[in-house]
mmCIF file with all atom_site columns, C-alpha atoms in Angstrom:
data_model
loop_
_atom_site.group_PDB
_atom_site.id
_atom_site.type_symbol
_atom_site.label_atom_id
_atom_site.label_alt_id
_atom_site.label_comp_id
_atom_site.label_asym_id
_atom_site.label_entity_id
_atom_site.label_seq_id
_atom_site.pdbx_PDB_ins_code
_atom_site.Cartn_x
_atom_site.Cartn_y
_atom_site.Cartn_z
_atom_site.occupancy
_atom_site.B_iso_or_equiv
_atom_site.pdbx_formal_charge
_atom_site.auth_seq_id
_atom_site.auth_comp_id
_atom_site.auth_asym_id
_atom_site.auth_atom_id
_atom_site.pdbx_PDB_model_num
ATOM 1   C CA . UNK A 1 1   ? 43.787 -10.371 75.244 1.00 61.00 ? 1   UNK A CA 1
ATOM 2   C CA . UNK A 1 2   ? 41.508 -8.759  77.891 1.00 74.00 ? 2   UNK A CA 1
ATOM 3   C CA . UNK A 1 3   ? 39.740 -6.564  75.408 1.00 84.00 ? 3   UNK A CA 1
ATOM 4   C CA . UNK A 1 4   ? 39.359 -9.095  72.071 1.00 84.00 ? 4   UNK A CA 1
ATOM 5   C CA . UNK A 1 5   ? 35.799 -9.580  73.250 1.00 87.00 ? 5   UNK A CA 1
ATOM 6   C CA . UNK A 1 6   ? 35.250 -6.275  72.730 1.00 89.00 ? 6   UNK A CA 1
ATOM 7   C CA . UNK A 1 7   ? 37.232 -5.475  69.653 1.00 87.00 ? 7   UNK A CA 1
ATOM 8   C CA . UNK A 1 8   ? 35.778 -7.944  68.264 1.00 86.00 ? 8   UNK A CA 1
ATOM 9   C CA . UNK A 1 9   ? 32.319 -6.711  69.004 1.00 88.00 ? 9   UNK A CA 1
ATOM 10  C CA . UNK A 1 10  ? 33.330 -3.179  67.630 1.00 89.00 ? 10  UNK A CA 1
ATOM 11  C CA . UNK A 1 11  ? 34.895 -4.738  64.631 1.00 87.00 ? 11  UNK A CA 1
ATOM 12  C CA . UNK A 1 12  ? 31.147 -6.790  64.206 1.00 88.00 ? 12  UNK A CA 1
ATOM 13  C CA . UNK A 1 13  ? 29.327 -3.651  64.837 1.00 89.00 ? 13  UNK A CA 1
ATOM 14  C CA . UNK A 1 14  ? 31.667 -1.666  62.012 1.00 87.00 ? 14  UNK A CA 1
ATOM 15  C CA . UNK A 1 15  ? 30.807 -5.022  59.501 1.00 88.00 ? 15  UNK A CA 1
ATOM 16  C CA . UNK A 1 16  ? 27.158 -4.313  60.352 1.00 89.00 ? 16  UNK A CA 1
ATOM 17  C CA . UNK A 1 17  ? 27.296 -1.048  58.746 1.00 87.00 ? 17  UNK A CA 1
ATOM 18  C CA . UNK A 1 18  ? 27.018 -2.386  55.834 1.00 85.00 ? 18  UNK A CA 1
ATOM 19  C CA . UNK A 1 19  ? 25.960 -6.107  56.044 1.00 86.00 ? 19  UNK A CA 1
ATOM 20  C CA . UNK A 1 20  ? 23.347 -5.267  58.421 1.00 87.00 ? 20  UNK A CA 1
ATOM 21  C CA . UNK A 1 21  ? 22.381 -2.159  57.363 1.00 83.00 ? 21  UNK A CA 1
ATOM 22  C CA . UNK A 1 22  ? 18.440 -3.118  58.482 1.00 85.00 ? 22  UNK A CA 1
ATOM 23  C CA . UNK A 1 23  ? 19.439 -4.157  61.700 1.00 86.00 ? 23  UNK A CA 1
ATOM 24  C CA . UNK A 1 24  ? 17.511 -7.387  61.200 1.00 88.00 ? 24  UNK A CA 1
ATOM 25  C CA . UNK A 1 25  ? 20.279 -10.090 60.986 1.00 85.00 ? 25  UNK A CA 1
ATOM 26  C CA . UNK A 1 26  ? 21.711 -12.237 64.116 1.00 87.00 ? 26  UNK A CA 1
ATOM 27  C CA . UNK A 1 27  ? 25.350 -12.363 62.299 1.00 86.00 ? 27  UNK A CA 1
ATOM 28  C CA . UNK A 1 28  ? 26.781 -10.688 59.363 1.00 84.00 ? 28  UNK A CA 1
ATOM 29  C CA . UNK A 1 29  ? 26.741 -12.763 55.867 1.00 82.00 ? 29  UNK A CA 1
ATOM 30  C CA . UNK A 1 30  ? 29.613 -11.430 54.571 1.00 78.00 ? 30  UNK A CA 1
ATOM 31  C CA . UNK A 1 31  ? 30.241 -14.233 51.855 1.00 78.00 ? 31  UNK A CA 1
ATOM 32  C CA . UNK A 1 32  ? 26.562 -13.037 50.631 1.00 79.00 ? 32  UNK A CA 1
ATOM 33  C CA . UNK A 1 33  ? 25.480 -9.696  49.147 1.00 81.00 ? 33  UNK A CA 1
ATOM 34  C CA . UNK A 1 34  ? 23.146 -7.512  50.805 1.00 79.00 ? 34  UNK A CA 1
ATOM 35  C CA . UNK A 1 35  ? 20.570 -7.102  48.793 1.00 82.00 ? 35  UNK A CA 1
ATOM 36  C CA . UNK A 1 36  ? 19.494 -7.602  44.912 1.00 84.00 ? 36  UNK A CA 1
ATOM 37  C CA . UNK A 1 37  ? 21.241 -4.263  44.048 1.00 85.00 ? 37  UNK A CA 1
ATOM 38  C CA . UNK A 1 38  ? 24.751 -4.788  45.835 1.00 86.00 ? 38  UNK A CA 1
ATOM 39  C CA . UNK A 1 39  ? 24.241 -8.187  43.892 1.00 87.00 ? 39  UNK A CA 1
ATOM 40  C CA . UNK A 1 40  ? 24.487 -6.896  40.263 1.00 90.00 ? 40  UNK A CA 1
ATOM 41  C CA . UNK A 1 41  ? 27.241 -4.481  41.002 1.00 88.00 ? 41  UNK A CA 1
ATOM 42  C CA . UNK A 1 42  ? 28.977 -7.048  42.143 1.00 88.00 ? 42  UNK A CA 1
ATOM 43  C CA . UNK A 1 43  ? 27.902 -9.386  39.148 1.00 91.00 ? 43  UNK A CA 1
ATOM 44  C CA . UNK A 1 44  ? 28.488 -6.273  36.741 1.00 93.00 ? 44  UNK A CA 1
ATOM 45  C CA . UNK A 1 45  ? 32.283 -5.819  38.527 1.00 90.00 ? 45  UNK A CA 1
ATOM 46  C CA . UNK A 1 46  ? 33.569 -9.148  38.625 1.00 92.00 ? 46  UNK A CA 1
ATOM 47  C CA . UNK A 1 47  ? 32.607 -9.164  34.637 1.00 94.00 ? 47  UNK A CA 1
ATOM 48  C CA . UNK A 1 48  ? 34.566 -6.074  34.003 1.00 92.00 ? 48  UNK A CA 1
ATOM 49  C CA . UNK A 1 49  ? 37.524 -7.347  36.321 1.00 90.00 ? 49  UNK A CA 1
ATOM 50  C CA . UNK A 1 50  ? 37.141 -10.406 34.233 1.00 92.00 ? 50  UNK A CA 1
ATOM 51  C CA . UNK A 1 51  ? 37.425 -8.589  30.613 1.00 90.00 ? 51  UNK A CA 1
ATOM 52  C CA . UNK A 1 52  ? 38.996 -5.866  31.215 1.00 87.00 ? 52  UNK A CA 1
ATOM 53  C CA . UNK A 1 53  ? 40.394 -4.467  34.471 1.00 85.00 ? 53  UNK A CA 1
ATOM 54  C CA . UNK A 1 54  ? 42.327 -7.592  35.782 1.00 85.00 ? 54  UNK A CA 1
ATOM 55  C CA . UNK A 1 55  ? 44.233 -5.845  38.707 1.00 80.00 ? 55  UNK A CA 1
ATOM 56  C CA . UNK A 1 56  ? 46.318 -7.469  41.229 1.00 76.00 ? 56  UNK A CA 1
ATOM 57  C CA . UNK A 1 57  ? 44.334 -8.441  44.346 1.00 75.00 ? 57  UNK A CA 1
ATOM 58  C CA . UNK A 1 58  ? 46.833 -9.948  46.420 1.00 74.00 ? 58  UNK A CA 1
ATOM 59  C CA . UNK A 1 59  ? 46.604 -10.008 50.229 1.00 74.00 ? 59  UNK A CA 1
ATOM 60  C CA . UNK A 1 60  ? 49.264 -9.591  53.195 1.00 69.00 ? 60  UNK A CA 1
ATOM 61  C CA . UNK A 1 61  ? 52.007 -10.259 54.376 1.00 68.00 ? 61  UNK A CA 1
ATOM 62  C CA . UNK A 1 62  ? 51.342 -6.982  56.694 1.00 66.00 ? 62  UNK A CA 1
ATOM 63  C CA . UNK A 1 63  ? 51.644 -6.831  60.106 1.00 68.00 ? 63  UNK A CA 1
ATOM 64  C CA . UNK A 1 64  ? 49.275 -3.599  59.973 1.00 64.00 ? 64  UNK A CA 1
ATOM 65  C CA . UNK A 1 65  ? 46.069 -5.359  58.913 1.00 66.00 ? 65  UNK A CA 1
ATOM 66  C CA . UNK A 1 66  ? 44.157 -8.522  59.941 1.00 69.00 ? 66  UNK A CA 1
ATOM 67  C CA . UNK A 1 67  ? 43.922 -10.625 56.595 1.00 72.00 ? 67  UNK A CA 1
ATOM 68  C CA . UNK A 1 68  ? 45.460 -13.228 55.676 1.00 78.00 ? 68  UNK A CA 1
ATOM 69  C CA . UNK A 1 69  ? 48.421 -13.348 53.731 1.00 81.00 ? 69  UNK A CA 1
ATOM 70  C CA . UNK A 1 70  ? 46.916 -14.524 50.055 1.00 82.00 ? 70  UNK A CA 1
ATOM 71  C CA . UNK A 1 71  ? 49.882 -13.478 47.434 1.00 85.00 ? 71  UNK A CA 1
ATOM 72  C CA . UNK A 1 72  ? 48.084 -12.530 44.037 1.00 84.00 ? 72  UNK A CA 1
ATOM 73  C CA . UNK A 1 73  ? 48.410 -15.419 41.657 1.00 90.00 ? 73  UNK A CA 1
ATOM 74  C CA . UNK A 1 74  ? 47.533 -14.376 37.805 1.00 91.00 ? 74  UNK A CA 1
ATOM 75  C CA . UNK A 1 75  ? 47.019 -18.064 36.588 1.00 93.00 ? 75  UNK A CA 1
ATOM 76  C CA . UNK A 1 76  ? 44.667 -19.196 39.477 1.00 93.00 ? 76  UNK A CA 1
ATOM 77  C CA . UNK A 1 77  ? 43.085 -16.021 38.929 1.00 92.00 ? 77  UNK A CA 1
ATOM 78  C CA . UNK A 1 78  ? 42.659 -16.574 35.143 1.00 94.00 ? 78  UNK A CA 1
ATOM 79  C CA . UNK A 1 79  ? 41.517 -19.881 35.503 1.00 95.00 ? 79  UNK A CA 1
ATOM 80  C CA . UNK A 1 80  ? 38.807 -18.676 38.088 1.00 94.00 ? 80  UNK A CA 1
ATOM 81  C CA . UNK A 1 81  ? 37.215 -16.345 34.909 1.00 94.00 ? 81  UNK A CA 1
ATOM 82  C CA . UNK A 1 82  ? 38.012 -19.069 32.637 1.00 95.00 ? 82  UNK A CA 1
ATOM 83  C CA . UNK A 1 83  ? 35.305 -21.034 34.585 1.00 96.00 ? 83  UNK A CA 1
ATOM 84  C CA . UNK A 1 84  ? 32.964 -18.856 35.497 1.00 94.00 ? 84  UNK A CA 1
ATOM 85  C CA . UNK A 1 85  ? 32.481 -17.147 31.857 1.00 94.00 ? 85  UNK A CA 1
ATOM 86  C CA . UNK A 1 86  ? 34.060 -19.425 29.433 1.00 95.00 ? 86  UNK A CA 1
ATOM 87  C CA . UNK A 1 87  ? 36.841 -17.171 27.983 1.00 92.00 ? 87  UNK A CA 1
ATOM 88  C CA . UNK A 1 88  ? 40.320 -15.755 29.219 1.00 91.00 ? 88  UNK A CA 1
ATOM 89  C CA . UNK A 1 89  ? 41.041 -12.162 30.633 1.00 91.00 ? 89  UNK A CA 1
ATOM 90  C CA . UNK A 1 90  ? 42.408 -9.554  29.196 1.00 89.00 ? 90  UNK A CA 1
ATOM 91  C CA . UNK A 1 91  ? 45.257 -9.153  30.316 1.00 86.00 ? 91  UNK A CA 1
ATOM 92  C CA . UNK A 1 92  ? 46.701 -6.257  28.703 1.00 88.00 ? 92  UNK A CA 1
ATOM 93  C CA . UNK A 1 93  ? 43.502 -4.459  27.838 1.00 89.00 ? 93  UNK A CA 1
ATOM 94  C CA . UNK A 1 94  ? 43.774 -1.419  29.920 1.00 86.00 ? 94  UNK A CA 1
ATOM 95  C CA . UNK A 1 95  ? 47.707 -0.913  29.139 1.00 88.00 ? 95  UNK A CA 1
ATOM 96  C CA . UNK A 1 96  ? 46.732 -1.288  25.615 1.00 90.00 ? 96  UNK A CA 1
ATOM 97  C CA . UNK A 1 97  ? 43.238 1.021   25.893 1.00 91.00 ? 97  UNK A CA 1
ATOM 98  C CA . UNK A 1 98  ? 44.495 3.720   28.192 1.00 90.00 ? 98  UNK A CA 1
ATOM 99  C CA . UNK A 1 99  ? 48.250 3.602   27.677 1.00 91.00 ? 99  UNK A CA 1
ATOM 100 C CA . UNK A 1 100 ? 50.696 3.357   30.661 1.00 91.00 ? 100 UNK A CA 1
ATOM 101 C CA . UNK A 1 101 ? 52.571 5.762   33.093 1.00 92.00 ? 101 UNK A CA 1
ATOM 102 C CA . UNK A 1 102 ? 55.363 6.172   30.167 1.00 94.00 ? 102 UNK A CA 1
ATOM 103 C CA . UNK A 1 103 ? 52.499 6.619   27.407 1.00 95.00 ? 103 UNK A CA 1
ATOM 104 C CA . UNK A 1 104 ? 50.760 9.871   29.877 1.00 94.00 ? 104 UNK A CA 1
ATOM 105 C CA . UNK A 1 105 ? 54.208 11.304  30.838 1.00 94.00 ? 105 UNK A CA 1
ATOM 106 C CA . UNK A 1 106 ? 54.895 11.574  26.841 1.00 94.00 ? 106 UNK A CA 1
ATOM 107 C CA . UNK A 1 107 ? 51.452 12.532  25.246 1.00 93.00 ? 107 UNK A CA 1
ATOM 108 C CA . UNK A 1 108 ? 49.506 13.547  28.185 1.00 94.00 ? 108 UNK A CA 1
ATOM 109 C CA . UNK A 1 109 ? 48.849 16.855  29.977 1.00 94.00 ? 109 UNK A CA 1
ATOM 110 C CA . UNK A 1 110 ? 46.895 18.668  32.966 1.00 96.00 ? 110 UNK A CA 1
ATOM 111 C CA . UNK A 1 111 ? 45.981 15.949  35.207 1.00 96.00 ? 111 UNK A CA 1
ATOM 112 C CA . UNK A 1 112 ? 46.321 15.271  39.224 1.00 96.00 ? 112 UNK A CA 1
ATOM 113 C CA . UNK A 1 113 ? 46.112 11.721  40.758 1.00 95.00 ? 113 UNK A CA 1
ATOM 114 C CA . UNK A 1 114 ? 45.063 11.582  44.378 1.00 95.00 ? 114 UNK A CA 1
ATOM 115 C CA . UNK A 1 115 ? 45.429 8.633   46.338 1.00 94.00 ? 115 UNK A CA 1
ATOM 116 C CA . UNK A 1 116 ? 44.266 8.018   50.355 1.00 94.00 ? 116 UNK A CA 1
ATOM 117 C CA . UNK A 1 117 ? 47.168 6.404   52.306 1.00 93.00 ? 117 UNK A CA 1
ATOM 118 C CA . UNK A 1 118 ? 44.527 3.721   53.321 1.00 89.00 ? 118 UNK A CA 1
ATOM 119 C CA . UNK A 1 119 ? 42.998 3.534   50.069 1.00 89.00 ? 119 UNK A CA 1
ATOM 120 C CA . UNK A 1 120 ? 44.039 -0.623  49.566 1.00 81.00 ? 120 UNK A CA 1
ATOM 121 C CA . UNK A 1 121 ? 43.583 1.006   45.419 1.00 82.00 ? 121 UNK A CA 1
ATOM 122 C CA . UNK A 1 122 ? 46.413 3.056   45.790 1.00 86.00 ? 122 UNK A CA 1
ATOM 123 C CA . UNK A 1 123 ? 49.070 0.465   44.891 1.00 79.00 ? 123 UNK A CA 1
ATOM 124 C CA . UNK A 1 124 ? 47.680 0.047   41.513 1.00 81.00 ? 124 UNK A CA 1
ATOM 125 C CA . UNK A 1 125 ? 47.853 4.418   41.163 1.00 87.00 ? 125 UNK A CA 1
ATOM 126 C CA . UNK A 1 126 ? 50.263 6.734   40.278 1.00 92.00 ? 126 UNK A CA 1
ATOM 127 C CA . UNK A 1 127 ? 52.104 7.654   43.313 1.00 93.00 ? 127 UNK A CA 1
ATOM 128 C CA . UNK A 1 128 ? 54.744 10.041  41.496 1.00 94.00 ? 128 UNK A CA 1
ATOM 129 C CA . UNK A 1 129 ? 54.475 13.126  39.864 1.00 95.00 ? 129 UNK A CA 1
ATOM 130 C CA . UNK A 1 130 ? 55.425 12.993  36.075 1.00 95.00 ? 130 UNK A CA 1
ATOM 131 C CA . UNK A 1 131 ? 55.664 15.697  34.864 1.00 94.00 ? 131 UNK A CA 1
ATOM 132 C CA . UNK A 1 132 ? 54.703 19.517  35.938 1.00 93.00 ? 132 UNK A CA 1
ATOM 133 C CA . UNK A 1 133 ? 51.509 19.198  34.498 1.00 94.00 ? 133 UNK A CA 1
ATOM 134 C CA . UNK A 1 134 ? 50.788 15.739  35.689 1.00 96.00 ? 134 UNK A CA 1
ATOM 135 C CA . UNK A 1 135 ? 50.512 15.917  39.459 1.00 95.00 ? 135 UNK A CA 1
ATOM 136 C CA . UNK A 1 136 ? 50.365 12.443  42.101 1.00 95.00 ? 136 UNK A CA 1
ATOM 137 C CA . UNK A 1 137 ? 50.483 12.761  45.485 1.00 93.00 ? 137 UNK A CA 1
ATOM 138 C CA . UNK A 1 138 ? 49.288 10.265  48.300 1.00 94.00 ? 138 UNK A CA 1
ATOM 139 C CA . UNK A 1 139 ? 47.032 11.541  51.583 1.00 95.00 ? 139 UNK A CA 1
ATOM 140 C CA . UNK A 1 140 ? 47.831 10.743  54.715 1.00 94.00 ? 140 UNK A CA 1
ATOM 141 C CA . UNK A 1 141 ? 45.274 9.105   56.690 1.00 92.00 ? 141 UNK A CA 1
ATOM 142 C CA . UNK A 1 142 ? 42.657 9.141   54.089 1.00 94.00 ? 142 UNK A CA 1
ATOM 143 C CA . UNK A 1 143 ? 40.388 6.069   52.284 1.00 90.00 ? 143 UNK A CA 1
ATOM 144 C CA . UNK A 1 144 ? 39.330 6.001   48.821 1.00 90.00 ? 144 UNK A CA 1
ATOM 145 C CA . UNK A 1 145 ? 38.757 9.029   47.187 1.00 89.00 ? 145 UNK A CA 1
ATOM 146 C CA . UNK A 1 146 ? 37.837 10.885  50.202 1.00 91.00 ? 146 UNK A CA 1
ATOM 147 C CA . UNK A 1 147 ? 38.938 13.973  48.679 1.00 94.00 ? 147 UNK A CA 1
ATOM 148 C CA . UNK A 1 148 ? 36.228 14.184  46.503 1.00 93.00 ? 148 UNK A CA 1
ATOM 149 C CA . UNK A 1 149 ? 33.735 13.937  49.044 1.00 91.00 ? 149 UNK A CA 1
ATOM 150 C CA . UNK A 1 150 ? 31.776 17.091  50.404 1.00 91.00 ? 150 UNK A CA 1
ATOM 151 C CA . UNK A 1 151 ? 33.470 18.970  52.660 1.00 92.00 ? 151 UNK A CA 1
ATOM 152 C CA . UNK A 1 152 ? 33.042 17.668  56.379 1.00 92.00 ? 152 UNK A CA 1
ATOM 153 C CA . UNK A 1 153 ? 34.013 19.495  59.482 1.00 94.00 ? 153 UNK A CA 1
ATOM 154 C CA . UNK A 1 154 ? 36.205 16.674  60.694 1.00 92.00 ? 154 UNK A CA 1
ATOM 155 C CA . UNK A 1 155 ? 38.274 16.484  57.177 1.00 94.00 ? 155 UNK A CA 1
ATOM 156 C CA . UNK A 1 156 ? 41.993 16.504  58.500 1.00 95.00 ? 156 UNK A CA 1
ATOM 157 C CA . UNK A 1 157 ? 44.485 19.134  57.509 1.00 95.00 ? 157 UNK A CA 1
ATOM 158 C CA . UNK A 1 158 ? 46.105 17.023  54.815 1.00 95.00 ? 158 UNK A CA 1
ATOM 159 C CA . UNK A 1 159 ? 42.195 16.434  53.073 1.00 95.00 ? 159 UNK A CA 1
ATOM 160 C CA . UNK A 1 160 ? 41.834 19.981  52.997 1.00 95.00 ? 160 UNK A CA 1
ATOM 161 C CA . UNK A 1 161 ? 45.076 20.558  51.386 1.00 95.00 ? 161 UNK A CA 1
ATOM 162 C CA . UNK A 1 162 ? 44.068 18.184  49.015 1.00 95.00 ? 162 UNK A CA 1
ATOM 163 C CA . UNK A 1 163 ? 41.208 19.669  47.534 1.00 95.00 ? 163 UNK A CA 1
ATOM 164 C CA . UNK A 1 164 ? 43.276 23.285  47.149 1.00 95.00 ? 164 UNK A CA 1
ATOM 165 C CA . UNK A 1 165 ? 45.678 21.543  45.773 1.00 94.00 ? 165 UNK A CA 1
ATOM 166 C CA . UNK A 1 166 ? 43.592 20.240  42.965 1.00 96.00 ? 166 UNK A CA 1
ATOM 167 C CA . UNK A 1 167 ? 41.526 23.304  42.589 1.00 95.00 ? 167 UNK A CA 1
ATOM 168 C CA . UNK A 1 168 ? 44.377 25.086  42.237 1.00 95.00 ? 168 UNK A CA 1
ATOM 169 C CA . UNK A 1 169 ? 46.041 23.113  39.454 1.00 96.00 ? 169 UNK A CA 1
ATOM 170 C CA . UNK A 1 170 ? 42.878 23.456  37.485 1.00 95.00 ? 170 UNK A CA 1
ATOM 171 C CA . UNK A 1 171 ? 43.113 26.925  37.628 1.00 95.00 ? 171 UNK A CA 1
ATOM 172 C CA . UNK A 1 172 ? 46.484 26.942  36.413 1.00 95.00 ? 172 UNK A CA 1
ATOM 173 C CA . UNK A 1 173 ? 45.165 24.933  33.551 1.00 95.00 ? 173 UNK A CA 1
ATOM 174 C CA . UNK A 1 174 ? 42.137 27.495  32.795 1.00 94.00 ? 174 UNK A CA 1
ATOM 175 C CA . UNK A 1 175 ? 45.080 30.528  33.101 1.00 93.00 ? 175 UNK A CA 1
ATOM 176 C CA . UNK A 1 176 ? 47.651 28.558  30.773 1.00 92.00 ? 176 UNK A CA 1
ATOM 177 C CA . UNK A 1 177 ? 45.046 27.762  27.860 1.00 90.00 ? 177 UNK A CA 1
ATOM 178 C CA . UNK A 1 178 ? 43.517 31.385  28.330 1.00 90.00 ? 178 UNK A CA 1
ATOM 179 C CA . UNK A 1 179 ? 47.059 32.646  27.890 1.00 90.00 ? 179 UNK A CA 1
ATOM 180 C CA . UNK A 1 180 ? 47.887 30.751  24.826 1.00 87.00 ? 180 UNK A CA 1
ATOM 181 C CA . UNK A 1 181 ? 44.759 32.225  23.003 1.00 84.00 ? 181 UNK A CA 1
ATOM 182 C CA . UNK A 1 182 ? 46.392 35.463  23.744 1.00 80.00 ? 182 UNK A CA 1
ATOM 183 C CA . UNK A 1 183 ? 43.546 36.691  26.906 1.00 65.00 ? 183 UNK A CA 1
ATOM 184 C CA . UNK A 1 184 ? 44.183 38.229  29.867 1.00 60.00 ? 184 UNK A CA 1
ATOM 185 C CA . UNK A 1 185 ? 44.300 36.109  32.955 1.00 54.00 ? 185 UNK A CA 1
ATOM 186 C CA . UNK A 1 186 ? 41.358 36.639  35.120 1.00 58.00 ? 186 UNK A CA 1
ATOM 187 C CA . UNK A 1 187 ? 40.668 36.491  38.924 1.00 60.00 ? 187 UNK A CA 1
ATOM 188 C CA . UNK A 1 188 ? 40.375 33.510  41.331 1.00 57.00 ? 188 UNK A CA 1
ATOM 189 C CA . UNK A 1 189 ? 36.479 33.778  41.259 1.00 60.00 ? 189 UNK A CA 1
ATOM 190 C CA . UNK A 1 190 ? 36.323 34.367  37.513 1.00 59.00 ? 190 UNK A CA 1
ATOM 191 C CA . UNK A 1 191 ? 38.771 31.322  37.188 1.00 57.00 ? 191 UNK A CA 1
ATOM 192 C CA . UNK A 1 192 ? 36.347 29.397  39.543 1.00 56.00 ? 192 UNK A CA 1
ATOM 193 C CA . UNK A 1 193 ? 33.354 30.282  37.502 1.00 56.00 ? 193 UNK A CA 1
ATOM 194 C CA . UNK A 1 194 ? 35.330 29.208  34.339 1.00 56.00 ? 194 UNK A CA 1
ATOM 195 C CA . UNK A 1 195 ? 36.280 25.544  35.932 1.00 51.00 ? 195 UNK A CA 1
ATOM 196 C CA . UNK A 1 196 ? 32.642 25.307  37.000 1.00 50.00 ? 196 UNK A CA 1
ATOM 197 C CA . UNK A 1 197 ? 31.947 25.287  33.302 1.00 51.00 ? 197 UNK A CA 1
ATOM 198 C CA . UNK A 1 198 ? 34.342 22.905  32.316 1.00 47.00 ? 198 UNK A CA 1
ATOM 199 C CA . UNK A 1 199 ? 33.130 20.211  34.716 1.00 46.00 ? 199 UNK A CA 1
ATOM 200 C CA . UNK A 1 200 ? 29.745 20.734  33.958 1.00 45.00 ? 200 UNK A CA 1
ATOM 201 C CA . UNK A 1 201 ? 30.319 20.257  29.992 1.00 38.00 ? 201 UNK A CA 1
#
């Protein structure tokens, strides 16, 4: 109780980051964008939520964060696009357009999920590995795909790990489809030159 004034300054001052990015407001709007072009992403998003993503977005109970506890409720949800747009989600358009966990593990191959322990996404990600070709694994102590930032000197251990982890897999990829055209499996850097290709195709 002694320190809430200042938490809560520090948890103002970490809301101002981005609401107050100019420095020029007395409070934090946070019920308002901050300007035209965080206004039509968010326009543009709650569209595509609307049509097509339609994820859970359920709050709490947790006695680890600060929100309230707001259980997801599809209907109210759904009735909120209804209004808004005049038509009814989607509901099963990404199941249907991308397949589910069951669909990859059968027909798909070479791919690693990453998810950041305190990424609040992660719920709706693969968390398991599926196959040996289809790789999940969570990071501890990391936010939103932090391992696909650049490199920073204060990146933990398990970030780090991460990223050799991933650039590793795709270099068993590279090896394994070399190999099955019947060519000779080259070195790390040659393999590294090869990926750079591939992601810049």
């Amino acid at each position: 109780q002694d320190r809430l004034e200042e938490w809560l300054s520090g948890l103002a001052s970490f809301a101002g980051v981005y609401y107050n990015y100019s420095k020029t407001l007395a409070c934090n709007r946070l019920s308002a964008p901050v300007n035209r072009e965080s206004y039509i992403v968010e326009t543009l998003w709650d569209y595509q939520y609307c049509t097509q993503i339609f994820q859970v977005g359920g709050k709490g109970p947790d006695r680890y964060d600060m929100y309230w506890n707001e259980p997801w409720n599809a209907t109210a949800t759904a009735q909120r696009c209804r209004d808004k747009y005049g038509f009814d989600p989607d509901r099963h358009h990404f199941a249907r357009s991308y397949g589910t966990p069951e669909d990859w593990a059968r027909d798909a191959s070479n791919i690693v999920w990453s998810q950041g322990e305190y990424d609040p996404w992660r719920g709706g990600g693969v968390l398991e590995d599926l196959s040996d070709s289809l790789r999940a694994f969570v990071i501890p102590r990391a936010a939103h795909h932090l391992d696909l930032f650049f490199s920073h000197e204060n990146d933990t251990e398990a970030v780090v790990a991460a990223r050799q982890l991933e650039v590793n897999e795709m270099q068993k990829w590279v090896r394994e489809k070399k190999e099955k055209k019947g060519r000779q499996p080259q070195t790390l850097e040659e393999e590294g030159s090869d990926i750079t290709t591939i992601l810049n195709s």
